[in-house]
Amino acid sequence: MDILAFGMSYWKKHLPRAIFCQLIGFAAIFAALLLPLLGQLIVDYVLNYQGQTPDTGGMFGWLLNGSFGAPATMELFWSVALVYGGMVLLRSGLLYLRNNLFYRNGLNLESRLRRETYAKLLSQSSLILNKYNTGDLLTILNSDIIAFKELFAFTLLCIFDAVFQLVVAVVLLGQLSWYLVILPLCIAPFLVFTLRRFLKAARMISTRIRDCNADMNMVVSENINAVRLVRSFANEALEIEKFDRRNENTKNAYFQHADIISRYNVYFNTMRQVAYVG
């Protein structure tokens, strides 16, 4: 929570545009969740029409009032298909606008954080700077700032998107039949348990990746500053071997990160497909 509070002091300047991006994202998600309802109209009143009275009380019931074609006709099919295509184009346009806006918002935050972090670095005393090696300082100025940008400009938006999508989906399912909500509720405890394990594993490997990057940055920085000294003592092979060890550790850390992501993606996708099939 301290990290969120610290970052929010910088993020609040960009908050109005972030809220606007979030609202655009909600509109795009809502449009995507309405598409199956249009598919339902095609199945029930075009492909498999059994003479039932059209339900004109739903969200797209106005398509069934007779003005856009009678049931089981191509006229109704094309009317629904045009509305479907319009919803797809609307969703794509909203996502394009949202992605561009919050990407720019994130870059503005990153630029401001890097500028203020660098200014603070120059203002520190030698006593404080001696507590950090060069690799740590380079990691703070680069990787940590990018992590802050990803958290506030992307991750939080995706979390709000997921919560909104879940709530709207449950409401739409409940309108069709409350029995359809039972399976997602049964899967929810397994999803939460898996998510907690994933967060714990991701936090550990992220810390290791940061430490490996800091260690490698330190070696590179020291050799750049002391390149003449290294050449004077013909220590190129020794320094290359030292760098290779750090580079190998960093590579293995990223391999472990990819393994965790891939493994838990299988778990999450399996639960999603079980819910979908159910």
CSV table of C-alpha atoms in Angstrom, one decimal:
chain,number,residue,atom,x,y,z
A,1,MET,CA,0.0,0.0,0.0
A,2,ASP,CA,2.9,2.4,0.6
A,3,ILE,CA,4.1,1.9,-2.9
A,4,LEU,CA,0.6,2.7,-4.3
A,5,ALA,CA,0.3,5.8,-2.1
A,6,PHE,CA,3.8,7.0,-3.2
A,7,GLY,CA,3.0,6.4,-6.9
A,8,MET,CA,-0.4,8.0,-6.6
A,9,SER,CA,1.2,11.3,-5.6
A,10,TYR,CA,2.7,11.4,-9.1
A,11,TRP,CA,-0.2,9.6,-10.9
A,12,LYS,CA,-2.9,12.0,-9.7
A,13,LYS,CA,-1.8,14.6,-12.3
A,14,HIS,CA,-2.6,12.1,-15.0
A,15,LEU,CA,-5.7,10.8,-13.3
A,16,PRO,CA,-8.3,12.7,-15.4
A,17,ARG,CA,-7.1,11.2,-18.6
A,18,ALA,CA,-6.8,7.8,-17.0
A,19,ILE,CA,-10.4,7.9,-15.8
A,20,PHE,CA,-11.4,8.9,-19.4
A,21,CYS,CA,-9.5,5.9,-20.8
A,22,GLN,CA,-11.1,3.7,-18.2
A,23,LEU,CA,-14.6,4.8,-19.2
A,24,ILE,CA,-13.8,4.2,-22.9
A,25,GLY,CA,-12.6,0.7,-21.9
A,26,PHE,CA,-15.8,0.0,-20.1
A,27,ALA,CA,-17.8,1.0,-23.2
A,28,ALA,CA,-15.7,-1.3,-25.3
A,29,ILE,CA,-16.2,-4.2,-22.9
A,30,PHE,CA,-19.9,-3.6,-22.7
A,31,ALA,CA,-20.1,-3.6,-26.5
A,32,ALA,CA,-18.2,-6.9,-26.7
A,33,LEU,CA,-20.5,-8.5,-24.1
A,34,LEU,CA,-23.6,-7.5,-26.1
A,35,LEU,CA,-22.5,-9.4,-29.2
A,36,PRO,CA,-23.7,-12.8,-28.0
A,37,LEU,CA,-27.2,-11.3,-27.6
A,38,LEU,CA,-27.2,-10.4,-31.3
A,39,GLY,CA,-26.0,-13.9,-32.1
A,40,GLN,CA,-28.9,-15.2,-30.1
A,41,LEU,CA,-31.4,-13.2,-32.3
A,42,ILE,CA,-29.9,-14.8,-35.5
A,43,VAL,CA,-30.2,-18.3,-34.0
A,44,ASP,CA,-33.7,-17.9,-32.5
A,45,TYR,CA,-35.4,-15.8,-35.1
A,46,VAL,CA,-33.6,-16.6,-38.4
A,47,LEU,CA,-31.9,-20.0,-38.3
A,48,ASN,CA,-34.1,-21.9,-35.9
A,49,TYR,CA,-37.4,-19.9,-35.9
A,50,GLN,CA,-40.2,-22.1,-34.5
A,51,GLY,CA,-43.1,-19.6,-34.8
A,52,GLN,CA,-42.7,-18.2,-31.3
A,53,THR,CA,-43.8,-14.6,-30.6
A,54,PRO,CA,-40.7,-12.3,-30.9
A,55,ASP,CA,-39.6,-10.9,-27.6
A,56,THR,CA,-39.4,-7.1,-28.2
A,57,GLY,CA,-38.6,-6.2,-24.6
A,58,GLY,CA,-34.9,-7.0,-24.6
A,59,MET,CA,-32.0,-4.7,-25.3
A,60,PHE,CA,-32.2,-5.5,-29.1
A,61,GLY,CA,-36.0,-6.2,-29.1
A,62,TRP,CA,-36.5,-3.2,-31.4
A,63,LEU,CA,-35.0,-5.3,-34.2
A,64,LEU,CA,-37.9,-7.7,-33.9
A,65,ASN,CA,-40.8,-5.2,-34.2
A,66,GLY,CA,-41.2,-5.9,-37.9
A,67,SER,CA,-39.6,-2.8,-39.2
A,68,PHE,CA,-36.3,-4.6,-39.9
A,69,GLY,CA,-37.7,-7.8,-41.4
A,70,ALA,CA,-40.0,-10.6,-40.4
A,71,PRO,CA,-38.6,-13.7,-38.6
A,72,ALA,CA,-36.9,-16.4,-40.7
A,73,THR,CA,-36.1,-13.9,-43.5
A,74,MET,CA,-32.9,-12.7,-44.9
A,75,GLU,CA,-34.0,-9.1,-44.4
A,76,LEU,CA,-34.0,-9.7,-40.6
A,77,PHE,CA,-30.7,-11.5,-40.9
A,78,TRP,CA,-29.0,-8.6,-42.7
A,79,SER,CA,-30.5,-6.1,-40.2
A,80,VAL,CA,-29.0,-8.0,-37.3
A,81,ALA,CA,-25.8,-8.6,-39.1
A,82,LEU,CA,-25.4,-4.8,-39.8
A,83,VAL,CA,-26.0,-4.0,-36.1
A,84,TYR,CA,-23.5,-6.7,-35.2
A,85,GLY,CA,-20.9,-5.3,-37.6
A,86,GLY,CA,-21.5,-1.8,-36.2
A,87,MET,CA,-20.9,-3.0,-32.7
A,88,VAL,CA,-17.7,-4.7,-33.7
A,89,LEU,CA,-16.4,-1.5,-35.4
A,90,LEU,CA,-17.5,0.6,-32.4
A,91,ARG,CA,-15.6,-1.7,-30.0
A,92,SER,CA,-12.5,-1.7,-32.2
A,93,GLY,CA,-12.5,2.1,-32.5
A,94,LEU,CA,-13.0,2.5,-28.7
A,95,LEU,CA,-10.1,0.1,-28.0
A,96,TYR,CA,-7.8,1.9,-30.5
A,97,LEU,CA,-8.6,5.2,-28.9
A,98,ARG,CA,-8.2,3.9,-25.4
A,99,ASN,CA,-4.9,2.1,-26.1
A,100,ASN,CA,-3.4,5.2,-27.7
A,101,LEU,CA,-4.5,7.5,-24.9
A,102,PHE,CA,-3.3,5.5,-22.0
A,103,TYR,CA,0.0,4.6,-23.7
A,104,ARG,CA,0.7,8.3,-24.1
A,105,ASN,CA,-0.4,8.8,-20.5
A,106,GLY,CA,2.0,6.1,-19.3
A,107,LEU,CA,4.9,7.6,-21.3
A,108,ASN,CA,4.2,11.1,-19.8
A,109,LEU,CA,4.3,9.5,-16.3
A,110,GLU,CA,7.5,7.6,-17.1
A,111,SER,CA,9.2,10.8,-18.4
A,112,ARG,CA,8.2,12.8,-15.4
A,113,LEU,CA,9.3,10.1,-12.9
A,114,ARG,CA,12.7,9.7,-14.7
A,115,ARG,CA,13.3,13.5,-14.7
A,116,GLU,CA,12.5,13.9,-11.0
A,117,THR,CA,14.4,10.8,-10.0
A,118,TYR,CA,17.5,12.0,-11.9
A,119,ALA,CA,17.2,15.4,-10.3
A,120,LYS,CA,16.9,13.8,-6.8
A,121,LEU,CA,19.9,11.7,-7.5
A,122,LEU,CA,22.0,14.7,-8.3
A,123,SER,CA,20.9,16.4,-5.1
A,124,GLN,CA,22.0,13.6,-2.8
A,125,SER,CA,25.1,13.7,-0.7
A,126,SER,CA,28.0,11.4,-1.3
A,127,LEU,CA,27.3,9.7,2.0
A,128,ILE,CA,23.8,8.6,0.8
A,129,LEU,CA,25.0,7.6,-2.7
A,130,ASN,CA,27.7,5.4,-1.2
A,131,LYS,CA,25.0,3.2,0.2
A,132,TYR,CA,24.1,2.1,-3.4
A,133,ASN,CA,26.2,0.6,-6.1
A,134,THR,CA,26.1,1.8,-9.6
A,135,GLY,CA,23.9,-1.1,-10.7
A,136,ASP,CA,21.2,-0.3,-8.1
A,137,LEU,CA,21.1,3.4,-9.2
A,138,LEU,CA,20.8,2.4,-12.9
A,139,THR,CA,18.1,0.0,-12.1
A,140,ILE,CA,16.2,2.6,-10.1
A,141,LEU,CA,16.5,5.1,-13.0
A,142,ASN,CA,15.3,2.6,-15.6
A,143,SER,CA,13.6,-0.7,-14.6
A,144,ASP,CA,11.9,0.6,-11.4
A,145,ILE,CA,10.5,3.7,-13.2
A,146,ILE,CA,9.2,1.4,-16.0
A,147,ALA,CA,7.6,-0.9,-13.4
A,148,PHE,CA,5.8,2.1,-11.9
A,149,LYS,CA,4.5,3.1,-15.3
A,150,GLU,CA,3.3,-0.4,-16.0
A,151,LEU,CA,1.5,-0.5,-12.6
A,152,PHE,CA,-0.4,2.8,-12.9
A,153,ALA,CA,-0.8,3.2,-16.6
A,154,PHE,CA,-1.7,-0.4,-17.6
A,155,THR,CA,-2.1,-2.9,-14.7
A,156,LEU,CA,-4.6,-1.0,-12.7
A,157,LEU,CA,-6.7,-0.3,-15.8
A,158,CYS,CA,-6.7,-4.0,-16.7
A,159,ILE,CA,-7.8,-4.9,-13.1
A,160,PHE,CA,-10.7,-2.5,-13.3
A,161,ASP,CA,-11.6,-3.8,-16.8
A,162,ALA,CA,-11.6,-7.4,-15.4
A,163,VAL,CA,-13.9,-6.5,-12.5
A,164,PHE,CA,-16.3,-4.5,-14.7
A,165,GLN,CA,-16.4,-7.4,-17.2
A,166,LEU,CA,-17.1,-9.9,-14.5
A,167,VAL,CA,-19.9,-7.9,-13.0
A,168,VAL,CA,-21.6,-7.1,-16.4
A,169,ALA,CA,-21.2,-10.8,-17.5
A,170,VAL,CA,-22.9,-12.0,-14.3
A,171,VAL,CA,-25.7,-9.5,-14.7
A,172,LEU,CA,-26.3,-10.6,-18.3
A,173,LEU,CA,-26.2,-14.3,-17.4
A,174,GLY,CA,-28.6,-13.7,-14.6
A,175,GLN,CA,-31.1,-12.1,-16.9
A,176,LEU,CA,-31.0,-15.2,-19.1
A,177,SER,CA,-31.1,-17.6,-16.2
A,178,TRP,CA,-29.7,-17.6,-12.7
A,179,TYR,CA,-28.7,-21.2,-13.2
A,180,LEU,CA,-26.0,-19.9,-15.6
A,181,VAL,CA,-24.3,-18.1,-12.7
A,182,ILE,CA,-23.9,-21.2,-10.6
A,183,LEU,CA,-20.9,-22.6,-12.5
A,184,PRO,CA,-18.8,-19.4,-12.4
A,185,LEU,CA,-19.5,-19.1,-8.7
A,186,CYS,CA,-18.3,-22.7,-8.1
A,187,ILE,CA,-15.1,-22.0,-10.1
A,188,ALA,CA,-14.4,-18.7,-8.3
A,189,PRO,CA,-12.7,-20.3,-5.2
A,190,PHE,CA,-10.3,-22.3,-7.3
A,191,LEU,CA,-9.5,-19.1,-9.4
A,192,VAL,CA,-8.8,-17.1,-6.2
A,193,PHE,CA,-6.6,-19.9,-4.8
A,194,THR,CA,-4.6,-20.1,-8.0
A,195,LEU,CA,-4.3,-16.4,-8.3
A,196,ARG,CA,-2.8,-16.1,-4.8
A,197,ARG,CA,-0.2,-18.7,-5.6
A,198,PHE,CA,0.6,-17.0,-8.9
A,199,LEU,CA,1.1,-13.6,-7.2
A,200,LYS,CA,3.4,-15.1,-4.6
A,201,ALA,CA,5.5,-16.8,-7.3
A,202,ALA,CA,5.5,-13.7,-9.5
A,203,ARG,CA,6.7,-11.5,-6.7
A,204,MET,CA,9.6,-13.7,-5.9
A,205,ILE,CA,10.8,-14.0,-9.5
A,206,SER,CA,10.3,-10.3,-10.1
A,207,THR,CA,12.6,-9.5,-7.1
A,208,ARG,CA,15.2,-12.0,-8.5
A,209,ILE,CA,15.1,-10.4,-12.0
A,210,ARG,CA,15.5,-6.9,-10.5
A,211,ASP,CA,18.6,-8.1,-8.5
A,212,CYS,CA,20.1,-9.8,-11.5
A,213,ASN,CA,19.6,-6.7,-13.7
A,214,ALA,CA,21.2,-4.5,-11.0
A,215,ASP,CA,24.2,-6.8,-10.7
A,216,MET,CA,24.7,-6.9,-14.4
A,217,ASN,CA,24.4,-3.1,-14.7
A,218,MET,CA,27.0,-2.7,-12.0
A,219,VAL,CA,29.5,-4.9,-13.9
A,220,VAL,CA,28.9,-3.1,-17.2
A,221,SER,CA,29.2,0.4,-15.6
A,222,GLU,CA,32.4,-0.5,-13.8
A,223,ASN,CA,34.0,-1.8,-16.9
A,224,ILE,CA,33.0,1.1,-19.0
A,225,ASN,CA,34.5,3.6,-16.5
A,226,ALA,CA,37.6,1.5,-16.1
A,227,VAL,CA,38.1,0.2,-19.6
A,228,ARG,CA,41.6,1.6,-19.9
A,229,LEU,CA,42.6,0.0,-16.6
A,230,VAL,CA,41.2,-3.3,-17.7
A,231,ARG,CA,43.2,-3.2,-21.0
A,232,SER,CA,46.4,-2.1,-19.2
A,233,PHE,CA,46.3,-5.2,-17.1
A,234,ALA,CA,45.0,-7.4,-19.9
A,235,ASN,CA,42.0,-8.5,-17.9
A,236,GLU,CA,39.5,-8.6,-20.8
A,237,ALA,CA,39.0,-12.3,-20.5
A,238,LEU,CA,38.4,-12.1,-16.8
A,239,GLU,CA,35.9,-9.3,-17.1
A,240,ILE,CA,34.1,-11.1,-20.0
A,241,GLU,CA,33.8,-14.2,-17.8
A,242,LYS,CA,32.5,-12.1,-14.9
A,243,PHE,CA,29.9,-10.5,-17.2
A,244,ASP,CA,28.9,-13.9,-18.7
A,245,ARG,CA,28.1,-15.2,-15.2
A,246,ARG,CA,25.8,-12.2,-14.5
A,247,ASN,CA,24.3,-12.4,-18.0
A,248,GLU,CA,23.6,-16.1,-17.5
A,249,ASN,CA,21.9,-15.5,-14.1
A,250,THR,CA,19.7,-12.8,-15.7
A,251,LYS,CA,18.8,-15.1,-18.6
A,252,ASN,CA,17.9,-18.0,-16.2
A,253,ALA,CA,15.8,-15.6,-14.1
A,254,TYR,CA,13.8,-14.6,-17.2
A,255,PHE,CA,13.5,-18.2,-18.2
A,256,GLN,CA,12.0,-19.0,-14.8
A,257,HIS,CA,9.7,-16.0,-15.2
A,258,ALA,CA,8.5,-17.3,-18.6
A,259,ASP,CA,7.9,-20.8,-17.0
A,260,ILE,CA,5.8,-19.3,-14.2
A,261,ILE,CA,3.7,-17.3,-16.7
A,262,SER,CA,3.2,-20.2,-19.1
A,263,ARG,CA,2.3,-22.6,-16.3
A,264,TYR,CA,-0.3,-20.4,-14.7
A,265,ASN,CA,-1.7,-19.4,-18.0
A,266,VAL,CA,-2.5,-23.1,-18.5
A,267,TYR,CA,-4.3,-23.1,-15.2
A,268,PHE,CA,-6.3,-19.9,-15.9
A,269,ASN,CA,-7.2,-20.9,-19.5
A,270,THR,CA,-8.3,-24.4,-18.3
A,271,MET,CA,-10.7,-22.8,-15.7
A,272,ARG,CA,-12.0,-20.3,-18.3
A,273,GLN,CA,-12.7,-23.1,-20.8
A,274,VAL,CA,-14.4,-25.2,-18.2
A,275,ALA,CA,-16.7,-22.3,-17.4
A,276,TYR,CA,-17.3,-21.6,-21.1
A,277,VAL,CA,-18.1,-25.3,-21.9
A,278,GLY,CA,-20.3,-25.5,-18.8
